[in-house]
Amino acid sequence: MRGLNAVVSAQNLGLTFKTNDGDVVALSNVNLSINKGEFVSFIGPSGCGKTTFLRTIADLERPTSGSLTINGQTPEQARKDRAYGYVFQAPALYPWRTIEKNVALPLEIMGYSASQQAERIRRTLDLVNLSGFEKKYPWQLSGGMQQRASIARALAFDADLLLMDEPFGALDEIVRDHLNSELLKLWAATGKTICFVTHSIPEAVYLSTKIVVMSPRPGRVTDVIESDLPRERPLDIRETPEFLAIAARVRDGLRAGHSYEEVA
Amino acid sequence: MNQLQFFLALVSGGVSAAALALSLFTPLESALLLKIFLALGTLSLVRFLVPLGLWFDGGLAVLGAVAVLLSIGVFTPSPSFLWMALVAAWLFAWLFVERLSKTLAPGLSDNAGLGLLIPIMFGVSILVIWEVVTRAGNVPQVILPPPSMIWGRITASVPTLWADFQQTFLKAVLIGYLLGCGLGFVVAILIDRSPFLKSGLLPLGNFVSALPIVGVAPIMVMWFGFDWPSKAAVVVIMTFFPMLVNTVAGLNAASSIERDLMRTYAASYWQTLLKLRLPAAGPFIFNALKINSTLALIGAIVAEFFGTPIVGMGFRISTEVGRMNVDMVWAEIAVAAVAGSVFYGVIVLIERGVTFWHPSVRGA
């Protein structure tokens, strides 16, 4: 399973935060392998370490034990090679830049030429259906459009790995459904490997080829579910028995991860 | 008509009527314009039967101001109806501005020209009242000269005022301001880079800012001589710390997500500084620039009290006060006020252009 195809490979990964109130174990003994082209969702209650795990892949946090490789490299090397694009919970568009200048930000930093920048801005904004909004400022767009712009920004430099941390968490359900199906199309069109953090079961099942169920205190993986749903997924696939079966298994995994005193 | 407008209309009309009655005891042809104004003011009471346009009130206010100004000195001592006419004219101006702002309130942005009328009305009202009170009330000139006299002094002493302005504003203030703000900015970036400097320089900056200007100015004169460099040095000391503190705070204004984003791009320190942290610090830096624009002028003028060549706004104020030439002091004050306001206004305009994206500027 951990062949050359593994984009992300974690072995006995642990991360402990040192705080004034003592140590907090955010991740404990995480073993996981993510292959090229997979769409992996991380789901679990808050505090289960799903965001921390994503941030560790991105080298925004340093693991305190175990090993983690991205494309066979350390996370730091991978980050310096610009191996991934990261989409945060908030769009985090810079308000003093227009949409096209926001998408150009990573390209400027990575030293792309002006003509390459223009070409990539056009292509990625087209991919997220934001053509025509190049000259707008972020505050002139709706929340959903802002988050689409931030996805375009993460795609602009064509990293093979896309890390998304609850990107649609702040949006209403109608916009979220729409962006989910757009995201699937985008994934099919680009063939990227996507790691997607969410706390919505339908969202996780609808999007993923693999669902990683996590539980808190300490953050650990309780179940890894390979989804056998077809890659082509219309929105009404969510009413089929196959979909509901996977959703039920995710729900069981989440319940099993909870200790009883927390439920009470 | 709301309650305030009703009250203003009633009182202004009533005061006009009472003043008109009192004025009838004097010969008709003396101060005729004032009597016409009072008659029209009394007539305005018909607004409770027939609505009157707001421009009628504006016109009455202007007519009243002109009539009162022209009638000063017709009678000595000034009769009570002159004072009542002044009050009535002021109330008409207030009513006009009140009605104008209510009509403009829904679409203020597309009535910018009319919106400007309100502050102009306000400023002119103050000048007219000042003029009438000082002249009709025979206020001693040492206490408060009338605006017309100050204006006369300004027009008569343009070369002196220009030389003083050049010495104090164009040399001491501007150069000191640029050096002080620039130094504060650079030190803030150094401090931000090194925790060692932060613990060393920030308390030092704090200490310098706490020094009293009257203590520092004579020492600067010892160090840098009588001419403008010693005043510029005082300005540097006054402007340095606000810039330092604001820039240090501004450099920390970017959110952690925005910084993490830069980290995921493996951006260098300078790229993060130029593309994220400095733009995010913009509103803080402009706050310091605005605070400093007024501090610099105060600093330079006060510093000139402690030794200066025989030119400069502070020098002129201190010597002319001694000679009881209070009109010249006021002329310098007027020049300083205009220069300070223009300086501040220019910085605000630049701020709007640079930090157009900030909620406080774009009005969201």
XYZ file of C-alpha atoms in Angstrom:
628
model
C 0.000 0.000 0.000
C 2.855 2.383 0.748
C 4.251 2.187 -2.714
C 5.749 4.893 -4.854
C 2.246 6.213 -5.373
C 1.899 7.460 -1.801
C 1.648 11.261 -1.840
C 1.249 11.523 1.928
C 2.542 8.841 4.230
C 2.308 9.045 8.023
C 3.713 6.445 10.422
C 3.075 6.526 14.166
C 2.676 10.264 13.835
C 2.164 12.171 17.072
C 1.965 15.842 17.955
C 1.859 17.277 21.466
C 1.321 20.993 22.076
C 3.074 22.438 25.093
C 0.790 24.958 26.770
C 0.815 26.742 30.110
C -1.788 24.277 31.395
C 0.384 21.322 30.510
C 0.721 19.150 27.426
C -2.141 18.712 24.990
C -1.945 15.637 22.800
C -3.333 16.767 19.453
C -2.368 13.705 17.425
C -1.445 10.258 18.607
C -0.166 7.280 16.643
C -1.624 8.265 13.271
C -0.894 5.827 10.437
C -2.185 6.818 7.041
C -1.255 6.638 3.412
C -2.784 8.799 0.715
C -2.273 7.822 -2.904
C -2.013 10.000 -5.952
C -5.340 11.176 -7.318
C -7.350 10.297 -4.219
C -9.937 12.545 -2.658
C -9.563 12.029 1.088
C -11.894 13.550 3.651
C -11.037 13.914 7.319
C -14.076 13.940 9.541
C -14.531 14.100 13.291
C -15.747 16.327 16.111
C -13.839 19.482 16.987
C -10.619 18.795 18.805
C -10.012 15.498 16.990
C -6.890 16.830 15.304
C -8.132 16.786 11.706
C -7.051 20.354 11.076
C -3.828 19.768 12.991
C -3.053 16.785 10.775
C -3.642 18.891 7.650
C -1.439 21.654 9.063
C 1.258 19.084 9.824
C 1.200 17.938 6.191
C 1.568 21.611 5.221
C 4.508 22.091 7.624
C 2.533 24.694 9.550
C 2.923 22.438 12.620
C 5.865 20.159 13.455
C 5.155 16.562 14.563
C 6.743 15.577 17.858
C 6.985 11.875 17.111
C 6.741 9.430 14.226
C 7.426 10.191 10.604
C 5.596 12.013 7.829
C 6.615 12.243 4.206
C 5.094 14.195 1.342
C 6.108 12.835 -2.084
C 8.912 11.036 -0.224
C 10.243 14.315 1.216
C 10.001 15.910 4.634
C 7.086 18.335 5.011
C 9.521 21.254 5.139
C 11.158 20.281 1.853
C 7.742 19.759 0.316
C 6.633 23.198 1.456
C 9.756 24.820 0.060
C 9.172 22.945 -3.211
C 5.644 24.389 -3.228
C 4.224 20.877 -3.388
C 0.745 21.791 -2.196
C -1.919 24.452 -2.328
C -3.753 25.229 0.901
C -7.321 26.488 1.224
C -8.115 27.843 4.680
C -11.387 27.992 6.605
C -11.671 31.670 5.720
C -10.933 32.948 2.212
C -8.069 35.130 3.565
C -7.992 37.181 0.379
C -5.908 40.316 0.794
C -8.405 43.203 0.691
C -5.971 45.605 -0.992
C -5.657 43.293 -3.984
C -8.208 42.671 -6.716
C -9.322 39.088 -7.329
C -6.831 38.641 -10.157
C -4.048 40.142 -8.037
C -4.933 37.785 -5.199
C -4.661 34.823 -7.535
C -1.388 36.291 -8.783
C 0.036 36.485 -5.227
C 1.623 32.999 -5.124
C 2.760 33.418 -8.726
C 4.531 36.694 -7.876
C 6.212 35.066 -4.892
C 7.293 32.073 -6.922
C 8.666 34.275 -9.673
C 6.422 33.516 -12.632
C 6.717 35.867 -15.604
C 3.962 38.389 -16.281
C 2.643 36.488 -19.295
C 2.594 33.181 -17.375
C 0.774 34.945 -14.545
C -1.865 36.342 -16.889
C -2.398 32.951 -18.504
C -2.719 31.108 -15.183
C -5.028 33.727 -13.683
C -7.321 33.423 -16.671
C -7.275 29.629 -16.589
C -7.837 29.167 -12.833
C -10.519 31.847 -12.559
C -12.250 30.117 -15.456
C -11.956 26.810 -13.577
C -13.784 28.198 -10.533
C -16.307 30.144 -12.663
C -15.113 33.589 -11.649
C -14.318 34.958 -15.100
C -15.472 38.552 -15.315
C -14.669 39.313 -11.674
C -10.918 39.853 -12.172
C -11.004 43.549 -11.319
C -13.322 43.270 -8.313
C -12.055 43.572 -4.769
C -12.745 40.682 -2.364
C -15.140 42.731 -0.240
C -17.304 43.295 -3.307
C -17.992 39.544 -3.658
C -20.212 37.131 -1.743
C -18.731 34.648 0.726
C -19.073 31.764 -1.732
C -17.338 33.706 -4.499
C -14.559 34.715 -2.122
C -13.937 31.088 -1.201
C -13.922 30.134 -4.899
C -11.311 32.841 -5.480
C -9.205 31.402 -2.676
C -9.446 27.968 -4.323
C -8.319 29.545 -7.602
C -5.378 31.041 -5.726
C -4.427 27.607 -4.359
C -4.691 26.081 -7.851
C -2.802 28.835 -9.662
C 0.681 27.372 -9.256
C -0.450 23.871 -10.165
C 0.687 21.903 -7.129
C -0.408 18.260 -7.328
C -1.700 18.220 -3.774
C -4.592 20.379 -2.595
C -5.163 20.715 1.170
C -8.568 22.121 2.114
C -9.456 22.930 5.710
C -13.266 23.170 6.009
C -13.333 25.531 3.045
C -17.127 25.651 2.881
C -17.793 25.554 6.625
C -18.963 29.161 6.819
C -21.290 28.977 3.813
C -24.988 28.168 3.713
C -26.117 24.761 2.524
C -27.319 25.801 -0.928
C -24.017 27.466 -1.804
C -22.164 24.578 -0.217
C -23.975 21.944 -2.354
C -23.179 23.939 -5.438
C -19.502 24.341 -4.562
C -19.234 20.653 -3.654
C -20.338 19.548 -7.104
C -18.055 22.181 -8.651
C -15.190 20.837 -6.578
C -15.817 17.298 -7.827
C -15.744 18.542 -11.435
C -12.556 20.411 -10.725
C -10.987 17.327 -9.186
C -11.973 15.248 -12.215
C -10.595 17.894 -14.577
C -7.248 18.347 -12.814
C -6.556 14.913 -11.352
C -5.121 16.404 -8.182
C -4.818 14.659 -4.848
C -7.159 16.407 -2.405
C -7.192 16.290 1.395
C -10.411 17.788 2.675
C -11.287 18.500 6.304
C -14.989 18.685 7.157
C -17.436 18.023 9.941
C -20.335 17.260 7.627
C -21.012 13.570 6.994
C -22.927 14.073 3.696
C -20.185 16.351 2.411
C -17.481 13.810 3.264
C -19.332 10.880 1.688
C -20.368 12.845 -1.375
C -16.863 14.055 -2.199
C -14.466 11.351 -1.135
C -12.846 8.215 -2.410
C -11.527 7.670 1.100
C -12.947 8.881 4.401
C -10.740 9.108 7.483
C -12.797 9.142 10.685
C -11.033 10.717 13.655
C -11.830 11.059 17.336
C -10.611 13.446 20.023
C -8.525 13.338 23.197
C -6.092 12.255 21.984
C -6.629 12.904 18.256
C -6.441 9.590 16.461
C -7.748 7.744 13.415
C -10.581 5.370 14.315
C -11.650 4.210 10.863
C -10.587 4.533 7.236
C -13.429 3.917 4.793
C -12.769 3.315 1.109
C -15.778 4.546 -0.827
C -16.910 2.509 -3.828
C -19.274 5.144 -5.156
C -18.735 5.915 -8.853
C -16.497 8.869 -9.663
C -19.308 10.523 -11.561
C -21.587 11.799 -8.777
C -24.737 13.803 -9.383
C -26.142 15.546 -6.276
C -29.042 13.055 -6.001
C -26.587 10.209 -5.398
C -27.077 11.219 -1.776
C -30.412 9.428 -1.699
C -29.087 6.043 -2.954
C -28.726 3.078 -0.547
C -24.966 2.818 -1.269
C -24.448 6.409 -0.192
C -26.558 5.966 2.928
C -24.659 2.799 3.852
C -21.321 4.613 3.776
C -22.800 7.539 5.706
C -24.067 5.110 8.358
C -20.608 3.598 8.695
C -19.074 7.037 9.128
C -21.670 7.854 11.772
C -20.911 4.602 13.620
C -17.205 5.394 13.490
C -17.817 8.849 14.948
C -20.004 7.430 17.720
C -17.460 4.757 18.608
C -14.769 7.410 18.938
C -16.720 9.311 21.565
C -16.267 8.312 25.165
C -19.520 8.183 27.095
C -18.862 10.911 29.616
C -18.513 13.391 26.744
C -21.891 12.485 25.308
C -23.589 12.938 28.655
C -41.029 69.867 10.256
C -39.589 68.132 13.282
C -39.559 69.413 16.824
C -36.203 71.185 16.583
C -37.137 72.910 13.325
C -40.469 73.970 14.798
C -38.735 75.435 17.829
C -36.066 77.215 15.759
C -38.670 78.678 13.404
C -40.792 79.905 16.279
C -37.940 81.490 18.247
C -36.195 83.080 15.239
C -39.469 84.629 14.045
C -40.388 85.695 17.574
C -37.016 87.303 18.285
C -37.243 89.140 14.931
C -40.695 90.452 15.834
C -39.561 91.643 19.286
C -36.445 93.315 17.841
C -38.547 94.958 15.127
C -40.871 96.391 17.766
C -37.911 97.795 19.736
C -36.276 99.240 16.617
C -39.399 101.241 15.777
C -38.437 103.723 18.542
C -35.504 104.922 16.390
C -35.726 107.074 13.217
C -36.884 104.906 10.296
C -34.037 105.763 7.874
C -31.218 104.800 10.316
C -30.152 101.153 9.948
C -32.898 100.625 7.394
C -31.443 97.320 6.118
C -31.512 95.911 9.647
C -35.176 96.835 9.946
C -35.952 95.224 6.583
C -34.291 92.038 7.800
C -36.246 92.137 11.057
C -39.487 92.716 9.156
C -38.796 89.766 6.830
C -37.836 87.679 9.854
C -41.146 88.492 11.493
C -42.943 87.660 8.244
C -41.297 84.225 8.268
C -43.769 83.288 10.988
C -46.308 82.755 8.178
C -44.516 79.429 7.638
C -46.905 77.971 10.189
C -49.676 78.629 7.616
C -47.798 78.440 4.278
C -44.675 76.269 3.925
C -41.505 78.246 3.127
C -38.529 76.829 1.181
C -35.296 76.252 3.019
C -33.514 78.728 0.708
C -35.694 81.448 2.230
C -34.071 80.722 5.591
C -30.622 80.658 3.996
C -31.264 84.014 2.334
C -32.574 85.492 5.591
C -29.473 84.334 7.443
C -27.157 85.984 4.884
C -29.254 89.178 4.807
C -29.255 89.258 8.608
C -25.481 88.855 8.814
C -24.885 91.640 6.280
C -27.462 93.945 7.920
C -26.044 93.493 11.422
C -22.454 94.032 10.228
C -23.437 97.239 8.394
C -25.411 98.566 11.367
C -22.569 98.397 13.875
C -21.770 101.923 14.994
C -24.994 103.481 13.709
C -26.135 103.734 17.312
C -23.874 104.013 20.350
C -23.994 102.155 22.548
C -25.258 99.209 20.527
C -29.012 98.864 21.099
C -30.567 95.652 22.322
C -32.364 95.059 19.003
C -28.979 94.788 17.243
C -28.041 91.900 19.526
C -31.459 90.362 19.023
C -31.024 90.656 15.250
C -27.703 88.855 15.556
C -29.395 86.080 17.518
C -32.189 85.886 14.937
C -29.740 85.712 12.022
C -27.847 82.957 13.791
C -31.077 81.033 14.436
C -32.057 81.359 10.760
C -28.647 80.015 9.767
C -29.083 77.116 12.181
C -32.571 76.393 10.836
C -31.258 76.515 7.259
C -28.407 74.096 8.003
C -30.746 71.823 9.950
C -33.221 71.659 7.061
C -30.452 71.284 4.481
C -28.835 68.369 6.312
C -32.233 66.661 6.651
C -32.877 66.946 2.897
C -29.355 65.811 2.081
C -29.278 62.931 4.542
C -30.664 60.254 2.164
C -28.277 60.950 -0.733
C -25.333 62.763 0.788
C -22.729 61.350 -1.586
C -24.317 62.722 -4.757
C -24.773 66.158 -3.170
C -21.162 66.756 -2.211
C -21.301 70.419 -3.291
C -24.345 71.151 -1.145
C -22.831 69.109 1.696
C -19.891 71.512 1.662
C -22.327 74.380 2.275
C -23.001 73.158 5.817
C -19.440 73.502 7.195
C -19.058 76.793 5.301
C -22.241 78.151 6.916
C -20.907 77.031 10.267
C -17.507 78.697 9.834
C -18.978 81.930 8.476
C -21.474 82.078 11.374
C -18.653 81.914 13.890
C -16.691 84.648 12.099
C -19.742 86.932 11.874
C -20.626 86.471 15.545
C -16.981 87.053 16.511
C -16.858 90.227 14.407
C -20.119 91.623 15.763
C -19.406 90.764 19.408
C -15.914 92.293 19.382
C -16.865 95.448 17.463
C -20.375 96.173 18.704
C -19.419 95.122 22.235
C -16.211 97.227 22.222
C -14.065 94.279 23.346
C -10.476 95.518 23.928
C -8.218 94.457 21.046
C -5.672 92.947 23.421
C -8.309 90.518 24.610
C -9.715 89.615 21.196
C -9.314 91.565 17.947
C -12.125 91.238 15.388
C -11.508 88.925 12.392
C -11.513 91.887 9.994
C -8.566 93.391 11.843
C -6.685 90.066 11.823
C -7.350 89.767 8.096
C -6.090 93.329 7.607
C -2.908 92.429 9.465
C -2.446 89.284 7.368
C -2.791 91.156 4.058
C -0.502 93.954 5.281
C 2.273 91.602 6.475
C 2.400 88.961 3.732
C 6.224 89.148 3.337
C 6.814 88.703 7.079
C 4.297 85.886 7.374
C 5.725 84.153 4.321
C 9.267 84.350 5.729
C 8.050 82.960 9.046
C 6.107 80.213 7.272
C 9.149 79.275 5.224
C 11.396 79.153 8.277
C 9.055 77.245 10.560
C 6.887 75.125 8.297
C 8.850 74.452 5.121
C 12.125 73.901 6.961
C 11.672 72.818 10.595
C 8.274 71.102 10.386
C 8.527 69.310 7.044
C 12.123 68.181 7.401
C 11.683 67.188 11.041
C 8.440 65.378 10.181
C 9.998 63.399 7.347
C 13.048 62.489 9.447
C 11.032 61.639 12.580
C 8.444 59.541 10.777
C 11.055 57.873 8.595
C 13.227 57.047 11.588
C 10.260 55.710 13.572
C 9.286 53.524 10.628
C 12.759 52.078 10.093
C 13.323 51.446 13.799
C 9.912 49.752 13.999
C 10.923 47.318 11.267
C 14.255 46.630 13.003
C 12.488 46.117 16.324
C 10.020 43.773 14.687
C 12.857 41.687 13.312
C 14.805 41.330 16.523
C 13.431 40.636 19.999
C 16.721 41.960 21.394
C 16.105 45.390 19.889
C 12.485 45.244 20.990
C 13.419 45.001 24.646
C 16.126 47.652 24.217
C 14.736 50.275 21.866
C 11.043 50.314 22.697
C 11.551 51.487 26.318
C 14.118 54.012 25.054
C 11.613 55.377 22.557
C 9.034 55.521 25.309
C 11.501 57.434 27.493
C 12.290 59.962 24.755
C 8.608 60.603 24.121
C 8.085 61.338 27.792
C 10.660 64.159 27.782
C 8.972 67.558 28.147
C 9.378 69.677 25.031
C 10.242 72.803 27.063
C 13.188 70.895 28.508
C 14.364 69.368 25.274
C 14.115 72.478 23.085
C 16.874 74.539 24.802
C 19.198 71.523 24.725
C 18.561 71.036 21.027
C 19.416 74.711 20.508
C 22.743 74.076 22.291
C 23.424 71.054 20.114
C 22.216 72.184 16.698
C 22.398 75.987 16.870
C 19.827 78.727 16.648
C 18.598 78.082 13.140
C 15.949 75.603 11.978
C 17.924 72.356 12.516
C 17.404 72.557 16.280
C 13.627 72.956 15.711
C 13.644 70.053 13.267
C 15.378 68.002 15.972
C 12.576 68.795 18.429
C 10.052 67.744 15.772
C 11.969 64.495 15.221
C 11.780 63.726 18.935
C 8.059 64.471 19.035
C 7.093 62.490 15.936
C 9.413 59.512 16.357
C 7.561 57.651 19.069
C 3.974 57.764 17.720
C 5.310 56.437 14.419
C 7.328 53.723 16.147
C 4.500 52.431 18.311
C 1.909 52.531 15.540
C 4.128 50.802 13.014
C 5.093 48.081 15.486
C 1.384 47.499 16.187
C 0.559 47.628 12.470
C 3.159 45.037 11.569
C 1.299 42.621 13.833
C -2.080 43.474 12.313
C -2.081 40.723 9.682
C -4.136 37.712 10.808
C -2.569 34.330 11.460
C -4.349 32.823 8.445
C -2.873 35.515 6.204
C 0.596 34.755 7.580
C 0.123 30.993 7.287
C -0.822 31.555 3.666
C 2.528 33.232 3.030
C 4.233 30.334 4.790
C 2.550 27.776 2.537
C 4.061 29.636 -0.424
C 7.477 29.434 1.253
C 7.630 33.237 0.956
C 10.781 34.957 2.204
C 10.809 37.487 5.054
C 10.947 40.417 2.651
C 8.174 39.047 0.442
C 5.942 38.615 3.485
C 6.839 42.105 4.683
C 6.202 43.844 1.381
C 3.180 41.897 0.165
C 1.355 41.310 3.429
C 2.554 43.001 6.578
C 3.227 46.510 5.311
C -0.060 46.814 3.402
C -1.876 45.468 6.473
C -0.024 48.030 8.615
C -1.122 50.887 6.337
C -4.050 52.125 8.453
C -1.823 52.186 11.572
C 0.977 54.022 9.795
C -1.424 56.629 8.466
C -2.821 57.144 11.950
C 0.686 58.012 13.107
C 1.229 60.293 10.113
C -1.980 62.173 10.951
C -1.195 62.505 14.668
C 2.339 63.633 13.811
C 1.208 66.256 11.294
C -0.287 68.318 14.120
C 2.388 67.414 16.685
C 5.145 68.566 14.337
C 3.680 72.062 13.940
C 3.150 72.484 17.671
C 6.666 71.245 18.382
C 8.351 73.571 15.917
C 6.435 76.657 17.078
C 7.042 76.011 20.769
C 10.703 75.192 20.151
C 11.214 78.652 18.650
C 10.416 80.200 22.022
C 13.822 78.977 23.243
C 16.243 80.697 20.914
C 15.919 81.366 17.226
C 17.104 83.755 14.508
C 14.739 86.734 14.100
C 12.331 84.845 11.864
C 9.843 82.054 12.448
C 6.242 81.677 13.550
C 7.053 80.864 17.166
C 9.571 83.692 17.363
C 7.013 86.158 15.943
C 4.332 85.063 18.381
C 6.609 85.374 21.415
C 7.939 88.835 20.468
C 4.663 90.364 19.257
C 2.891 89.266 22.439
C 5.517 91.246 24.328
C 4.774 94.315 22.209
C 0.998 93.909 22.681
C 0.633 93.483 18.899
C -2.055 90.887 19.413
C -3.365 91.169 15.861
C -0.013 89.878 14.572
C -0.164 86.987 17.037
C -3.600 86.113 15.702
C -2.369 86.414 12.147
C 0.356 83.862 12.902
C -2.177 81.638 14.627
C -4.401 81.846 11.535
C -1.505 80.915 9.261
C -0.551 78.023 11.550
C -4.148 76.796 11.680
C -4.548 76.885 7.901
C -1.144 75.273 7.310
C -1.848 72.555 9.881
C -5.295 71.821 8.436
C -3.985 71.642 4.870
C -1.112 69.404 5.988
C -3.551 67.092 7.759
C -5.965 67.165 4.825
C -3.268 66.215 2.333
C -2.338 63.209 4.469
C -5.982 62.176 4.733
C -6.287 62.358 0.932
C -3.198 60.173 0.498
C -4.568 57.791 3.126
C -7.834 57.408 1.228
C -5.915 56.540 -1.894
C -3.588 54.036 -0.231
C -5.855 52.304 2.310
C -9.008 52.482 0.179
C -9.625 48.823 1.036
C -9.952 49.344 4.789
C -13.510 49.273 6.193
C -13.024 52.676 7.846
C -12.296 54.244 4.453
C -14.671 52.375 2.165
C -17.457 52.887 4.696
C -18.574 49.281 5.168
